[in-house]
Amino acid sequence: VFESGHRRKDGTMMPVEVNSRLHVYRGETVFYSVIRDITERKRMQEESDRLARAVAIIAEGIAVTDEQDRFLFVNEAHAKIYGCVPQELLGKTWRDVTPRELVPVIEQEFTRTVHEKAIGVWSGEAPGLRKDGRQIATEITATARWSESGAYLGHICVVRDITDRKRAEEEKAK
């Protein structure tokens, strides 16, 4: 199996997947190929690659979780907010980047909002916990992902470090 380009009748090129085989038929060796137009698959891959590049360079932290809220994907910005590299967060959950005393409160909120199909979203400010143990102020939006049958698949989380903004607000209030 290999990919190639084939010319259409109108002269335009199209990407194809070629699957060729040798086969013995009535004592004769026959070579046959099945050629499949993969234009749509290539378009989808290019779109996926473009979106992945955009997510990788965006300033906000972005994470995708599974049904147990374990990180499946985190962009560089998300990891940096918590003082990590992306690989350090994969398989962990938001509980690992949240001060322990707040975990029960946030779990209740997630159960009431993100894990509730009728709502499916939570947005607000919450302290975050960096790898070095330092707390930071974060602004978070978590949006649930659901299967067609209505099963919770996890959520997409967008995080922004608002520590500097909070400090400025405190200074202004003095």
Backbone as a ProteinNet text record, in pm:
[ID]
protein_1_A
[PRIMARY]
VFESGHRRKDGTMMPVEVNSRLHVYRGETVFYSVIRDITERKRMQEESDRLARAVAIIAEGIAVTDEQDRFLFVNEAHAKIYGCVPQELLGKTWRDVTPRELVPVIEQEFTRTVHEKAIGVWSGEAPGLRKDGRQIATEITATARWSESGAYLGHICVVRDITDRKRAEEEKAK
[TERTIARY]
85.3	0	89.9	59.9	134	41.8	85.2	9	78.8	-2.2	51.4	-45	-11.8	-101.1	-141.7	-266.2	-314.6	-384.1	-370.8	-431.5	-573.2	-667.6	-806	-818.2	-933.7	-961.2	-946.1	-986.9	-982.1	-841.8	-744.3	-606.4	-563.3	-660.3	-623.7	-569.5	-488.9	-430.4	-515.3	-518.4	-586.5	-497.4	-497.3	-420	-494.8	-419.8	-480.7	-397.3	-463.4	-397.3	-403.1	-288.5	-280.6	-247.7	-330.3	-308.7	-294.4	-173.7	-147.1	-112.5	-150.3	-123.6	-96.2	-20.3	-3.3	-98.1	-162.9	-258.9	-247.3	-255.9	-253.3	-397.7	-431.5	-566.8	-558.9	-614.4	-612.1	-471.3	-378.4	-240.5	-161.6	-224.9	-158.2	-136.3	-22.6	2	-54.9	-143.7	-212.1	-174.4	-148	-117.1	-238.7	-292.7	-406.4	-386.4	-451	-442.1	-580.2	-599.1	-719.3	-671.9	-733	-692.7	-809.9	-780.7	-884.8	-851.9	-949.8	-935.3	-931.7	-823.9	-810	-808.8	-870.2	-875.6	-934.7	-1046.6	-1112.9	-1026.8	-966.8	-880.1	-762.4	-702	-590.1	-636.3	-754.2	-807.6	-830	-885.6	-910.8	-779.1	-677.7	-548	-483.4	-492.2	-437.5	-508.9	-640.9	-719.6	-680.5	-666.7	-626.2	-487.5	-394.5	-258.9	-260	-340.8	-350.4	-406.8	-511.1	-568.5	-469.5	-396.7	-297.5	-188.6	-144.3	-43	-98.1	-224.3	-285.5	-297.4	-341.1	-354.9	-218.3	-116.8	17.5	73.5	37.7	97.9	9.1	-113.7	-205.9	-157.3	-184.3	-135.6	-211.1	-337.2	-415.1	-376.3	-387.1	-364.9	-485.7	-461.6	-570.5	-539.6	-639.9	-625.6	-750.7	-732.2	-843.1	-832.3	-944.4	-943.1	-1029.7	-1011.2	-1096.4	-1214.1	-1289.3	-1410.3	-1380.2	-1255.2	-1216.9	-1139.9	-1149	-1086.9	-933.6	-877	-730.8	-689.6	-579	-531.5	-484.8	-547.9	-506.6	-413.9	-436.9	-359.2	-351	-233.4	-217.2	-119.7	-151.2	-57.3	53.8	155	270.1	225.9	133	88	22.5	-57.2	-123.5	-19.2	76	180.5	262.5	294.7	376.5	307.3	175.8	100	126.5	137.2	157.1	304.5	394.9	538	586.8	523.2	555.4	584	617.6	616.2	494	438	314.1	317.8	427.6	435.4	416	451.2	436.2	289.8	202.6	61.2	-22.9	24.3	-54.6	-84.7	-211.4	-253.7	-294.1	-258.4	-299.9	-434.8	-489.7	-617.9	-604.3	-712.9	-714.3	-689.1	-717.9	-695.3	-546.6	-460.1	-315.2	-261.1	-339.1	-295.1	-387.4	-453.1	-545.9	-506.5	-505.4	-476.4	-570	-514.1	-589.8	-719.1	-713.2	-830.8	-947.3	-920.1	-1027	-1083.1	-1015.6	-1059.5	-1204.6	-1247.5	-1388	-1488.4	-1457.3	-1547.6	-1559.5	-1444.6	-1446.3	-1509.9	-1488.1	-1555	-1705.8	-1758	-1902.7	-1949.5	-1872.5	-1908.1	-1906.5	-1803.9	-1795.4	-1912.5	-1948.4	-2061.4	-2189.7	-2205.1	-2325.5	-2330.6	-2214.6	-2211.2	-2152.9	-2023.6	-1955.6	-2007.1	-2025.4	-2069.1	-2219.9	-2290.2	-2435.9	-2466.5	-2521.2	-2542.7	-2623.7	-2719.3	-2804.2	-2724.8	-2612.1	-2531	-2401.2	-2316.1	-2196.1	-2081	-2092.2	-1987	-1967.7	-1843	-1812.3	-1709.7	-1730.1	-1637.6	-1622.7	-1498.2	-1476	-1329.4	-1303.9	-1167.9	-1143.3	-1022.3	-984.6	-833.3	-785.6	-641.4	-586.8	-470	-400.3	-275.6	-222.1	-105.2	6.7	114.2	229.3	310.2	393.2	480.2	568.8	611.9	698.3	620.3	487.7	405.7	344	383	330.4	188.3	100	-36	-41.6	-122.9	-145.1	-294.8	-332	-472.9	-498.2	-603.9	-635.9	-782.4	-807	-943.2	-962.7	-1070	-1088.5	-1226	-1230.3	-1356.8	-1342	-1429.1	-1429.5	-1560.3	-1549.5	-1667.1	-1668.9	-1778	-1789.8	-1795.2	-1746.4	-1759	-1849.3	-1947.6	-2044	-2045.7	-2068.2	-2084.6	-2224.8	-2249.2	-2383.3	-2487.5	-2446.3	-2541	-2558.6	-2484.6	-2500.2	-2401.8	-2301.7	-2202	-2097.6	-2056.3	-1953.4	-1819.6	-1753.6	-1626	-1507.3	-1535.1	-1430.3	-1464.4	-1363.9	-1391.2	-1270.3	-1297.6	-1193.2	-1182.1	-1060	-1036.8	-948.4	-990.6	-910.4	-874.9	-744	-695.1	-609.7	-626.4	-544.4	-489.5	-360.1	-297.2	-331.1	-403.7	-444.8	-379.3	-269	-199.1	-160.4	-100.6	-58.8	-178.5	-286.9	-407.3	-463	-464.8	-514.5	-427	-295.1	-204	-230.3	-247.8	-274.2	-405.3	-507.6	-636	-620.3	-541.7	-518.4	-443.3	-344.2	-266.2	-354.9	-441.6	-531.4	-632.5	-673.1	-770.5	-711.7	-579.8	-516.1	-520
-117.1	0	123.4	215.6	341.2	450.8	574.5	688.9	747.7	800.9	858.8	966.8	1026.2	1122.3	1068.9	1082.2	1039.7	1157.1	1160	1266.5	1226.3	1315.5	1293.1	1322.4	1289.1	1315.6	1463	1549.2	1693.9	1751.8	1666.5	1711.4	1746.6	1756.7	1788.8	1663.5	1688.1	1577.4	1548.7	1421.1	1382.1	1284.5	1296	1199.6	1066.5	958.8	825.8	732.7	629.4	520.4	401.7	340.2	228.1	101.9	0.6	-129	-230.9	-282	-373.2	-511.8	-613.4	-752	-837	-941.2	-1046.2	-1157.9	-1217.3	-1323.5	-1427.1	-1552.3	-1658.7	-1693.7	-1679	-1704.5	-1797.9	-1920.2	-2021.3	-2044.8	-2052	-2081	-1961	-1849.2	-1727.3	-1633.9	-1569.9	-1470.1	-1338.4	-1283.1	-1160.1	-1052.3	-934.4	-819.5	-728.3	-696	-604.1	-498.7	-386.3	-274	-219.1	-179.3	-107.4	33.6	130.6	269.7	344.3	409.5	479	628.1	711.4	856.7	892.9	957.4	993.8	1146.4	1216.3	1362.6	1409.6	1351.5	1393.9	1360.7	1244.1	1206.6	1302.9	1340.6	1435.5	1572.7	1616	1744.7	1745.2	1637.6	1627.7	1626	1557.7	1552.9	1691.3	1763.1	1898.8	1990.5	1978.6	2058.3	2023.8	1896.3	1851.9	1905.2	1898.4	1949.7	2100.5	2172.6	2317.7	2352.8	2282.3	2306.4	2271.4	2161.8	2121.8	2227.7	2284.2	2390.4	2514	2548.1	2665	2644.7	2527	2497.4	2499.6	2454.1	2448.1	2587.8	2687.3	2819.9	2921.8	2886.1	2979.9	3010.6	3129.8	3174	3108.6	3074.3	3011.6	2865	2816.7	2674.7	2596.5	2491.8	2407.6	2263	2195.5	2054.7	1980	1853.4	1764	1645.9	1610.5	1501.2	1384.6	1270.5	1154.7	1154.4	1046.1	1038.4	1038.7	1012.6	1021.2	1150.6	1244.4	1376.7	1371.5	1261.8	1252.5	1326.8	1400.6	1476.1	1381.6	1393.7	1320.9	1406.2	1537.5	1634.7	1763	1822.8	1958.6	2031.2	2154.8	2231.2	2287.6	2343.7	2399.1	2505.6	2591.8	2700.6	2646.9	2541.3	2481.9	2428.4	2355	2298.2	2408.9	2512.7	2622.7	2694.2	2710.7	2774	2702	2570.4	2490.5	2453.8	2516.8	2495.6	2359.9	2303.7	2168.9	2169.5	2053.3	2027.5	1938.6	1938.9	1863.6	1717.5	1647.9	1506	1481.6	1579.1	1562.8	1563.2	1621.1	1628.6	1517.3	1455.1	1350.8	1237.5	1196.8	1091.6	1143.5	1267	1326.4	1394.8	1453.6	1523.6	1665.5	1740.7	1876.8	1875.8	1764.6	1753.8	1768.5	1728.6	1736.2	1877.7	1968.2	2107.9	2203.2	2147.1	2222.4	2204.5	2311.7	2295.7	2191.4	2099.5	1984.9	2024.9	2133.7	2173.1	2216.5	2250.4	2293.6	2180.7	2066.6	1956.2	1915.8	1893	1854.1	1957.7	2084	2191.9	2192.8	2182.3	2184.9	2057.1	1942.8	1819	1834.7	1897	1922.8	2011.1	2116.5	2206.9	2133.5	2050.4	1973.8	1876.7	1810.9	1718.2	1792.4	1911.6	1992.5	2054.8	2080.6	2154.8	2072.9	2055.1	1989.6	1847.6	1771.3	1632	1618.4	1728.8	1729.8	1767.5	1673.4	1694.7	1820.3	1852.5	1970.4	2100.6	2099	2219.7	2204.4	2111.9	2077.1	2176	2284.5	2386.4	2445	2474.1	2548.9	2654.2	2774.5	2883	2965.1	2998.3	3080	3090.4	3149.1	3163.2	3059.8	3004.5	2906.7	2908.4	2888.6	2881.2	2755.6	2771.4	2658.6	2629.6	2510.9	2469.2	2434.2	2511.7	2486	2368.4	2312.9	2200.5	2233.4	2360.2	2400.3	2426.2	2404.4	2421.1	2558.7	2651.2	2787.2	2792	2866.6	2883.8	3002.4	2988.4	3094.4	3114.6	3231.3	3258.5	3220.2	3144.3	3104.3	3131.7	3152	3166.4	3044.9	2971.1	2841.3	2831.9	2770	2728.4	2581.7	2498.8	2355.1	2322.8	2263.5	2230.3	2080.8	2016.4	1870.7	1825.6	1702.1	1632.5	1511.5	1491.8	1382.8	1295.2	1166.4	1075.9	1095	1036.1	1045.1	980.2	879	810.9	884.7	995.5	1075.2	1042.9	959.9	926.5	1038.1	1068.1	1169.7	1116.7	1193.8	1153.9	1229.6	1328.1	1413	1557.6	1643.9	1784.7	1852.2	1967.6	2053.9	2170	2197.8	2300.4	2410.2	2533.5	2649.3	2722.8	2745.8	2806.1	2927.6	3030.8	3151.8	3184.7	3211.8	3256.1	3403.7	3434.7	3574.2	3629.4	3568.8	3610.7	3758	3801.4	3941.7	4035.8	3999	4082.2	4093.7	3982.7	3983.1	4072.1	4064.3	4149.7	4296.4	4328.6	4467.8	4516.9	4432.2	4468.8	4493	4408.6	4426.1	4555.9	4585.7	4710.3	4832.5	4824.8	4936	4958.6	4848	4857.2	4918	4918.7	4972.6	5121.6
0	0	0	-89.9	-94.2	-145.6	-122.4	-170.4	-291	-380.3	-503.4	-550.3	-661.2	-723.3	-860	-894.4	-1026	-1092.6	-1224.7	-1302.7	-1342.4	-1317.1	-1359.2	-1508.9	-1562.5	-1703.4	-1737.9	-1641.4	-1666.6	-1647.6	-1612.8	-1599.2	-1458.1	-1366.9	-1228.6	-1158.7	-1056.4	-982	-857.9	-820.5	-697.2	-622	-489.1	-410.6	-405	-416.4	-412.2	-325.2	-277.4	-208.4	-303.2	-324.9	-418.3	-339.5	-358.3	-295.3	-407	-426.1	-536.9	-484.3	-562.3	-523.6	-648.3	-623.5	-723.7	-684.4	-783.5	-756.6	-868	-830.9	-932	-964.1	-1093	-1138.8	-1258.9	-1245.2	-1351.6	-1404.1	-1309.5	-1346.1	-1396.4	-1410.2	-1456.4	-1337.5	-1333	-1231.2	-1280.5	-1200.4	-1236.2	-1133.4	-1181.9	-1096.4	-1100.7	-983.5	-982.7	-875.6	-897.8	-804.5	-776.7	-654	-614.9	-581.1	-646.9	-628.3	-564.2	-452.2	-377	-371.6	-404.7	-394.5	-245.8	-202	-60.6	-42.5	-134.3	-127.9	4.1	45.2	169.3	290.8	291.2	404	415.4	303.2	302.8	351.5	307.7	350.4	501.7	554.1	698.1	776	724.7	791.2	792.8	680.9	675.2	773.4	783	876.4	1020.2	1047.4	1180.4	1215.6	1122.6	1145.5	1170.6	1094	1110.7	1248.3	1289.1	1421.6	1532.4	1515.9	1616.6	1629.7	1517.8	1523.1	1593.9	1566.3	1630	1780.9	1823.7	1966.1	2034.4	1963.6	2021.6	2050.3	1969.1	1985	2055.9	2083.7	2148.6	2290.9	2337.7	2468.9	2585.5	2566.6	2672.8	2686.4	2808.6	2832.1	2785	2709.4	2661.4	2696.6	2752	2787.5	2743.8	2708.6	2676	2771.4	2834.7	2931.5	2885.5	2952.5	2926.2	3023.9	3025.4	3108.7	3258.6	3296.6	3438.6	3466.4	3373.3	3382	3381.7	3327.5	3313	3186.3	3195.4	3079.6	2969.2	2852.6	2732.1	2647.6	2654.1	2577.3	2658.2	2662	2715.1	2623.6	2590.5	2507.9	2596.5	2534	2606.6	2706.8	2664.4	2752.1	2878.6	2866	2981.7	3079.6	3029.4	3115	3181.4	3104.7	3157.2	3273.3	3264.5	3372.5	3504.6	3498.5	3619.3	3642.4	3565.5	3585.6	3540.7	3440	3391.9	3242.7	3192	3048.4	3024.4	2904.2	2880.1	2926.6	2904.2	2938.9	3088.7	3170.9	3315.3	3359.2	3278.9	3315.9	3255	3148.6	3083.1	3181.6	3186.1	3277.1	3414.8	3446.7	3573.5	3551.9	3658.5	3646.6	3700.4	3689.8	3743.8	3894.2	3960.7	4106	4140.1	4046.3	4068.5	4054.9	4000.3	3984.8	4060.6	4162.7	4245.9	4391.5	4469.6	4612	4674.4	4751.5	4806.8	4878.1	4955	5033	4944	4817.3	4725.9	4640.4	4636.9	4550.3	4577.2	4702.9	4724.6	4675.3	4694.8	4652.1	4499.5	4432.4	4285.8	4230.5	4295.1	4251.5	4255.7	4361.8	4371.4	4256.6	4227.5	4117.3	3983.8	3961.5	3836.8	3825.7	3933.8	3932.3	3896.7	3951.1	3928.4	3789.1	3729.8	3603.3	3488.2	3485.6	3372.9	3350.3	3457.8	3444.4	3428.4	3427.7	3409.5	3265.2	3189.7	3046.2	3016	3098.9	3073.7	3084.5	3155	3171.4	3091.5	3134.2	3057.4	3056.3	3134.9	3132.7	3271	3305	3426.7	3390.8	3439.8	3412.9	3539.4	3571.8	3689.9	3725.3	3840	3888.5	3997.1	3997.2	4099.3	4114.6	4236.5	4254.5	4185.9	4127.3	4069	4150.3	4135	4209.3	4112.1	4118.1	4031.4	4084.3	3998.4	4033.3	4153.6	4166.3	4277.7	4407	4405.1	4523.9	4539.7	4453.3	4460.6	4404.2	4471.5	4421.3	4326.6	4224.9	4127	4110.1	4061.6	4031.4	3886.1	3863.7	3726.2	3696.1	3568.6	3515.5	3425.5	3449	3383.5	3319.4	3202	3142	3104.9	3160.3	3129.9	3058.9	2940.5	2859.9	2833.4	2870.8	2858.4	2713	2693.6	2565.5	2589.7	2500.8	2517.4	2393.5	2411.5	2297.6	2240.9	2125.8	2066	2155.4	2233.9	2323	2455.7	2475.2	2595.9	2706.7	2678.5	2780.2	2789.8	2910.9	2934.6	2883.8	2796.6	2737.9	2796.9	2880.8	2934.1	2905.5	2916.6	2889.3	2825.3	2768.9	2715.3	2812.7	2853.4	2954.7	2896.7	2913.9	2874.4	3003.5	3023	3146.9	3114.8	3196.8	3184.2	3322.1	3328.9	3454.5	3472.1	3579.5	3604.1	3731	3771.8	3893.1	3886.8	3776.3	3763.8	3770	3705.2	3707.9	3849.5	3922.3	4059.6	4148.6	4131	4208.7	4179.7	4050.8	4012.1	4073.1	4074.5	4134	4282.6	4349.2	4493.5	4522.2	4440.4	4456.3	4436	4337	4305.3	4419	4482	4590.2	4718.2	4730.1	4851.8	4858.9
[MASK]
++++++++++++++++++++++++++++++++++++++++++++++++++++++++++++++++++++++++++++++++++++++++++++++++++++++++++++++++++++++++++++++++++++++++++++++++++++++++++++++++++++++++++++++

